[in-house]
Amino acid sequence: MLAIYKRELKSYLTSMVGYLFMFFVLLIAGIYFSAYQLTAAYPKFEYTLNAMTFVFLIAVPILTMRVLAEERKQKTDQLLLTSPVSVFGIVMGKYLALVTIYAIPVAVLATYPLLMSKFGTVAFGSAYTALLGFFLLGCANIAIGVFFSAITESQVIAAVLTFVFLFAFYMMNGISSFFSQTAMSTCVTFGLLIIALSLMIYSMIKNAVISGIICVAGEAVLVIIYVVKSSVFEGGIQKVMEVFNLSSHFENFTNSIFDVTGVLYFVSVITICIFLTMQTILKRRWN
Amino acid sequence: MIEVKNLVKRYGDHTAVDHLSFEIEKGKIYGFLGPNGAGKSTTMNMITGYIASTEGTVVIDGHDILEEPEEAKKCIGYLPEMPPLYFDMTVLEYLKFVADLKKIPKAKKASMIEEIMDMVKITDMKNRLIKNLSKGYRQRVGIAQAVLGYPEVIILDEPTVGLDPKQINEIRELIKGLKKKHTVILSSHILSEVSAICDYVLIISHGKLVASDTPENLGKLAAGSNNLNLLVKGQKDTIRAALESVESVKEVTVKKDTKSTEEGVYSVTVGTEENTDVREKVFYSMVNADCPILEMQSKKVSLEEIFLELTESEKKDKNPEKKNSGKPFFKTAADAENYLNEKDSGESEAEENGSDEEKEEE
């Protein structure tokens, strides 16, 4: 794991990509910092961080697109997978290298509140809480990027997929407001999702009976819940979509709250993405 | 050392490797021989744990590759078809990285890398970026990577592909040198290469093992049946009658020679018994029959032809007799020889033999 971490880190620091990522994050940070803090003399650094979360939409796909896709394309994954290193070690080594690259601009950002304190009073607690949230948000975004890099051997496809999903997550608030909040519509949507899921299961296991049972049982449970207590379903679509809303979990950090559920949320996102990445690599061996 | 049992790999409906079983012993060079797409690389990828098998097991030094992958992989150095090189690293950086991957202790690392770079003659290139190296040097770096850590088994997938003749010789010498300390498995579709360096040859065709023996034994098999090609002027029947009366001639085919413009020239093939030279006798019989020989060529069935014979399954499939019995499985060269002889004489025994072999396999 350490060998992979070191190689990956070095490779990012000797090629353009790592510097491009850092440059982009710091450029956007600089623009917002100049606007809010230097020009408007606003004392809350959190605002700058909150305004610049869109930076990940562009910076993260650039950073993560090659991490596993390139390995597969150049067939160097044959070296990694046939050496005495576990798949977990490979994925973690690579992920931690990316996090380290990301930690560099975050470390630079950490000096900004110190600079500001020269010229007035700064609430360090809330500023650094927000920075921690910003760091976790970035780590979660990178984990998503790593996963998309694992599913394809084309860097371009990996970058586009990462961008599309990060963008959808970023816009989640707006997207979820398109959907009706009534219990009926939630119930119907979930019903359709169960049918889609059953079809997916059928395509995987090719067993009509089992997937049929899953479908019918799922629909029955939905109907029973709807008949017994339909209020459960109110705003259900929004609740489910909220799970994918990365930035809303970050917002608490910018409101001077050290949000433990937020920390747990980001750690879960990272864990799930790393797990899915490992499964993708392992699954390919069995195809 | 390595035990492969009933290895199967299926991609959808296509069976790339079909119930392959063999054992690899210590201190020998093994050669996988087979045409393109025979399943050599797939087999190697399964032995090294890069891909998983659909069925069957691979046990390396007592460790199952799927159950104890890390222990098993420690015993193996692998050079895949395309050397797995990072183009943005120098040779030295790359070898250091591989040494770390293989968990070679720090104290030994530097001296071991020096030693191996000397062995494959890349010491002069150690500070060059891999992307600037020629194909031959990249291949050597790939071999260095496989040898690093001195694993007990070194697996090389087509190690000499794309090299110039001088480099091929060097690499072959290198592989022979590895034999002292390691077990080597290499794959190739070049016959001369395998017979030149391997102690044992496994011929694979369509994912099945069709023959496995030492190159000497396969060579003996090759020397077995001889053919004589003649170009004779005269009457068709006279030629046939004269030749058939010659001692130890088994079969004679006489065809009109299509190439020559002259009238009455026939191309004749004479099949003879094993290890007999009938050239003189044929000459005198033709003289007596008053049919001048224009050309005579003694043709031995080469290892190459046996290889082609064994690996060409399409022809076999066209033959209805063998359609049901499947492709034959040979344990020794003798079996293969029997099979070939039967095929030559076109006897239906082959069918029985084929199905017997099937039973044995099961």
Coordinates of C-alpha atoms in Angstrom, one line a residue, chain A:
Chain A
M1 CA 0.0 0.0 0.0
L2 CA 2.8 2.4 0.9
A3 CA 4.6 1.7 -2.3
I4 CA 1.5 2.5 -4.3
Y5 CA 0.8 5.6 -2.3
K6 CA 4.4 6.9 -2.9
R7 CA 4.4 6.1 -6.6
E8 CA 1.0 7.7 -7.1
L9 CA 1.9 10.8 -5.2
K10 CA 5.2 11.2 -7.1
S11 CA 3.4 10.7 -10.4
Y12 CA 0.9 13.4 -9.6
L13 CA 3.7 15.8 -8.5
T14 CA 5.8 15.2 -11.6
S15 CA 3.0 15.6 -14.1
M16 CA 0.7 18.5 -14.9
V17 CA -2.4 17.1 -13.4
G18 CA -1.6 17.5 -9.7
Y19 CA -0.5 21.1 -10.2
L20 CA -3.5 21.9 -12.4
F21 CA -5.8 20.7 -9.7
M22 CA -4.1 22.7 -7.0
F23 CA -3.9 25.7 -9.3
F24 CA -7.6 25.6 -10.0
V25 CA -8.7 25.2 -6.4
L26 CA -6.5 28.0 -5.2
L27 CA -7.5 30.3 -8.1
I28 CA -11.2 30.0 -7.3
A29 CA -10.5 30.4 -3.6
G30 CA -8.4 33.4 -4.4
I31 CA -11.2 35.1 -6.4
Y32 CA -13.8 34.6 -3.7
F33 CA -11.4 35.5 -1.0
S34 CA -10.6 38.7 -2.7
A35 CA -14.2 39.5 -3.3
Y36 CA -15.6 38.6 0.2
Q37 CA -12.7 39.2 2.5
L38 CA -10.3 41.7 0.8
T39 CA -12.8 43.9 -1.0
A40 CA -15.9 43.6 1.2
A41 CA -13.8 43.1 4.4
Y42 CA -16.3 40.4 5.5
P43 CA -14.9 38.5 8.6
K44 CA -16.4 35.1 7.9
F45 CA -14.1 32.8 5.9
E46 CA -16.9 30.2 5.9
Y47 CA -18.7 32.2 3.2
T48 CA -15.8 32.0 0.8
L49 CA -15.7 28.2 1.3
N50 CA -19.5 27.8 0.9
A51 CA -19.5 29.8 -2.3
M52 CA -16.7 27.8 -3.9
T53 CA -17.9 24.2 -3.6
F54 CA -18.6 24.2 -7.3
V55 CA -14.9 24.0 -7.8
F56 CA -15.0 20.2 -7.2
L57 CA -17.2 19.7 -10.3
I58 CA -14.3 20.6 -12.5
A59 CA -11.3 20.0 -10.4
V60 CA -12.1 16.5 -9.1
P61 CA -12.8 14.8 -12.5
I62 CA -9.4 16.2 -13.7
L63 CA -7.7 14.8 -10.7
T64 CA -9.3 11.4 -10.5
M65 CA -10.0 10.5 -14.2
R66 CA -6.7 8.7 -14.7
V67 CA -6.1 7.1 -11.3
L68 CA -7.4 3.6 -12.2
A69 CA -8.6 4.0 -15.8
E70 CA -5.0 4.7 -17.0
E71 CA -3.7 1.7 -15.1
R72 CA -6.1 -0.6 -16.9
K73 CA -5.4 1.0 -20.3
Q74 CA -1.6 0.6 -20.0
K75 CA -2.1 -2.9 -18.6
T76 CA 0.0 -1.9 -15.5
D77 CA -2.9 -3.2 -13.4
Q78 CA -1.5 -6.7 -14.3
L79 CA 1.6 -5.8 -12.3
L80 CA -0.4 -4.5 -9.3
L81 CA -2.9 -7.4 -9.3
T82 CA -0.2 -10.1 -9.6
S83 CA 2.0 -8.7 -6.9
P84 CA 1.5 -9.6 -3.2
V85 CA -0.7 -6.6 -2.5
S86 CA -4.4 -6.8 -1.6
V87 CA -7.0 -4.9 -3.7
F88 CA -7.8 -2.9 -0.7
G89 CA -4.2 -1.9 -0.4
I90 CA -4.2 -0.8 -4.1
V91 CA -7.3 1.3 -3.9
M92 CA -6.4 2.8 -0.5
G93 CA -2.9 3.7 -1.6
K94 CA -4.3 5.5 -4.6
Y95 CA -7.1 7.2 -2.7
L96 CA -4.8 8.4 0.1
A97 CA -2.4 9.8 -2.5
L98 CA -5.2 11.8 -4.1
V99 CA -6.3 13.0 -0.6
T100 CA -2.7 14.1 0.0
I101 CA -2.7 16.1 -3.2
Y102 CA -6.0 17.7 -2.2
A103 CA -4.6 18.4 1.3
I104 CA -2.0 20.8 -0.1
P105 CA -4.4 23.5 -1.3
V106 CA -6.5 23.0 1.9
A107 CA -3.3 23.6 3.9
V108 CA -2.8 26.8 1.9
L109 CA -6.4 27.8 2.6
A110 CA -5.8 27.2 6.3
T111 CA -3.4 30.2 6.3
Y112 CA -6.1 32.6 5.1
P113 CA -7.9 33.1 8.5
L114 CA -4.5 33.7 10.0
L115 CA -3.8 36.4 7.4
M116 CA -7.3 37.9 8.2
S117 CA -6.6 38.0 11.9
K118 CA -3.8 40.5 11.3
F119 CA -6.4 43.0 10.3
G120 CA -9.3 42.3 12.7
T121 CA -11.1 39.7 14.8
V122 CA -11.7 36.3 13.2
A123 CA -13.7 33.5 14.7
F124 CA -11.1 30.8 14.3
G125 CA -13.4 28.0 15.6
S126 CA -16.0 28.5 13.0
A127 CA -13.5 29.2 10.2
Y128 CA -11.6 26.0 10.8
T129 CA -14.8 23.9 11.3
A130 CA -15.9 25.1 7.9
L131 CA -12.5 24.2 6.5
L132 CA -12.7 20.7 8.0
G133 CA -16.1 20.3 6.3
F134 CA -14.7 21.6 3.1
F135 CA -11.9 19.0 3.3
L136 CA -14.3 16.2 4.0
L137 CA -16.6 17.3 1.1
G138 CA -13.6 17.2 -1.2
C139 CA -12.5 13.8 0.1
A140 CA -16.0 12.4 -0.6
N141 CA -16.0 13.9 -4.1
I142 CA -12.6 12.4 -4.8
A143 CA -13.9 9.0 -3.6
I144 CA -16.8 9.3 -6.1
G145 CA -14.3 10.1 -8.8
V146 CA -12.1 7.1 -8.0
F147 CA -15.1 4.9 -8.3
F148 CA -15.9 6.2 -11.8
S149 CA -12.3 5.8 -12.8
A150 CA -12.5 2.2 -11.9
I151 CA -15.4 1.3 -14.0
T152 CA -13.9 2.3 -17.4
E153 CA -10.6 2.2 -19.1
S154 CA -11.2 5.5 -20.8
Q155 CA -10.1 8.6 -18.9
V156 CA -12.6 10.8 -20.9
I157 CA -15.5 8.6 -20.0
A158 CA -14.4 8.5 -16.3
A159 CA -14.1 12.3 -16.2
V160 CA -17.5 12.9 -17.9
L161 CA -19.3 10.4 -15.6
T162 CA -17.7 11.9 -12.6
F163 CA -18.7 15.4 -13.7
V164 CA -22.3 14.4 -14.5
F165 CA -22.8 12.7 -11.1
L166 CA -21.1 15.4 -9.1
F167 CA -23.2 18.0 -11.0
A168 CA -26.4 16.1 -10.3
F169 CA -25.5 15.9 -6.6
Y170 CA -24.6 19.6 -6.6
M171 CA -28.0 20.5 -8.1
M172 CA -29.9 18.0 -5.9
N173 CA -31.8 20.7 -4.1
G174 CA -33.2 22.1 -7.3
I175 CA -33.9 18.7 -8.9
S176 CA -35.8 17.4 -5.9
S177 CA -38.1 20.4 -6.0
F178 CA -39.4 19.3 -9.4
F179 CA -41.1 16.3 -7.8
S180 CA -44.4 16.4 -6.1
Q181 CA -44.4 15.9 -2.4
T182 CA -47.7 14.1 -2.1
A183 CA -47.9 10.6 -0.6
M184 CA -49.5 9.3 -3.8
S185 CA -46.7 10.4 -6.1
T186 CA -44.1 9.1 -3.8
C187 CA -45.8 5.7 -3.6
V188 CA -46.1 5.5 -7.4
T189 CA -42.4 6.5 -7.9
F190 CA -41.2 3.9 -5.4
G191 CA -43.5 1.3 -7.1
L192 CA -41.8 2.1 -10.4
L193 CA -38.4 1.9 -8.8
I194 CA -39.2 -1.6 -7.4
I195 CA -40.2 -2.8 -10.9
A196 CA -37.0 -1.4 -12.4
L197 CA -35.0 -3.1 -9.6
S198 CA -36.7 -6.4 -10.2
L199 CA -35.9 -6.2 -13.9
M200 CA -32.3 -5.5 -13.0
I201 CA -32.2 -8.5 -10.7
Y202 CA -33.8 -10.6 -13.5
S203 CA -31.2 -9.6 -16.0
M204 CA -28.5 -10.6 -13.5
I205 CA -29.8 -13.9 -12.2
K206 CA -32.1 -14.9 -15.1
N207 CA -34.6 -16.3 -12.7
A208 CA -38.2 -15.2 -13.4
V209 CA -39.6 -16.7 -10.2
I210 CA -37.3 -15.0 -7.7
S211 CA -37.4 -11.6 -9.3
G212 CA -41.2 -11.9 -9.7
I213 CA -41.5 -12.6 -6.0
I214 CA -39.3 -9.7 -5.1
C215 CA -41.3 -7.4 -7.3
V216 CA -44.7 -8.5 -6.0
A217 CA -43.6 -8.5 -2.4
G218 CA -42.1 -5.0 -2.7
E219 CA -45.3 -3.6 -4.3
A220 CA -47.5 -5.3 -1.7
V221 CA -45.5 -3.8 1.2
L222 CA -45.8 -0.4 -0.5
V223 CA -49.6 -0.7 -0.9
I224 CA -50.0 -1.9 2.7
I225 CA -48.0 1.0 4.1
Y226 CA -49.9 3.4 1.9
V227 CA -53.3 2.1 3.1
V228 CA -52.3 1.9 6.8
K229 CA -50.4 5.2 7.1
S230 CA -50.0 7.2 3.9
S231 CA -48.4 10.1 5.7
V232 CA -45.1 8.2 5.8
F233 CA -44.7 8.8 2.1
E234 CA -45.1 12.5 2.2
G235 CA -42.0 14.2 0.7
G236 CA -40.5 10.7 0.4
I237 CA -38.8 11.4 -2.9
Q238 CA -37.1 14.5 -1.5
K239 CA -35.9 12.5 1.5
V240 CA -34.3 9.9 -0.7
M241 CA -32.7 12.4 -2.9
E242 CA -31.3 14.3 0.1
V243 CA -29.0 11.3 0.6
F244 CA -27.1 12.3 -2.5
N245 CA -27.0 16.0 -1.6
L246 CA -23.4 16.3 -0.6
S247 CA -23.4 20.1 -0.3
S248 CA -26.3 20.3 2.0
H249 CA -24.4 18.2 4.5
F250 CA -21.6 20.7 4.2
E251 CA -23.8 23.7 4.9
N252 CA -24.0 23.0 8.6
F253 CA -20.2 23.3 8.9
T254 CA -20.4 26.7 7.3
N255 CA -23.0 27.8 9.9
S256 CA -20.5 27.4 12.7
I257 CA -21.8 23.9 13.7
F258 CA -19.5 21.0 14.1
D259 CA -21.9 18.6 12.6
V260 CA -21.1 15.0 13.7
T261 CA -23.8 13.5 11.5
G262 CA -22.1 15.4 8.6
V263 CA -18.8 13.9 9.5
L264 CA -20.4 10.5 9.6
Y265 CA -22.1 11.1 6.3
F266 CA -18.9 12.0 4.5
V267 CA -17.1 9.1 6.0
S268 CA -19.9 6.8 4.9
V269 CA -19.8 8.1 1.3
I270 CA -16.0 7.6 1.2
T271 CA -16.3 4.1 2.6
I272 CA -19.1 3.1 0.2
C273 CA -17.2 4.4 -2.8
I274 CA -14.0 2.7 -1.8
F275 CA -15.9 -0.5 -1.3
L276 CA -17.6 -0.3 -4.7
T277 CA -14.3 0.5 -6.3
M278 CA -12.8 -2.7 -4.8
Q279 CA -15.8 -4.7 -5.9
T280 CA -15.5 -3.3 -9.4
I281 CA -11.9 -4.4 -9.6
L282 CA -12.6 -7.9 -8.1
K283 CA -15.7 -8.4 -10.3
R284 CA -13.7 -7.8 -13.5
R285 CA -11.4 -10.8 -12.6
W286 CA -14.4 -13.1 -12.7
N287 CA -15.9 -12.0 -16.0

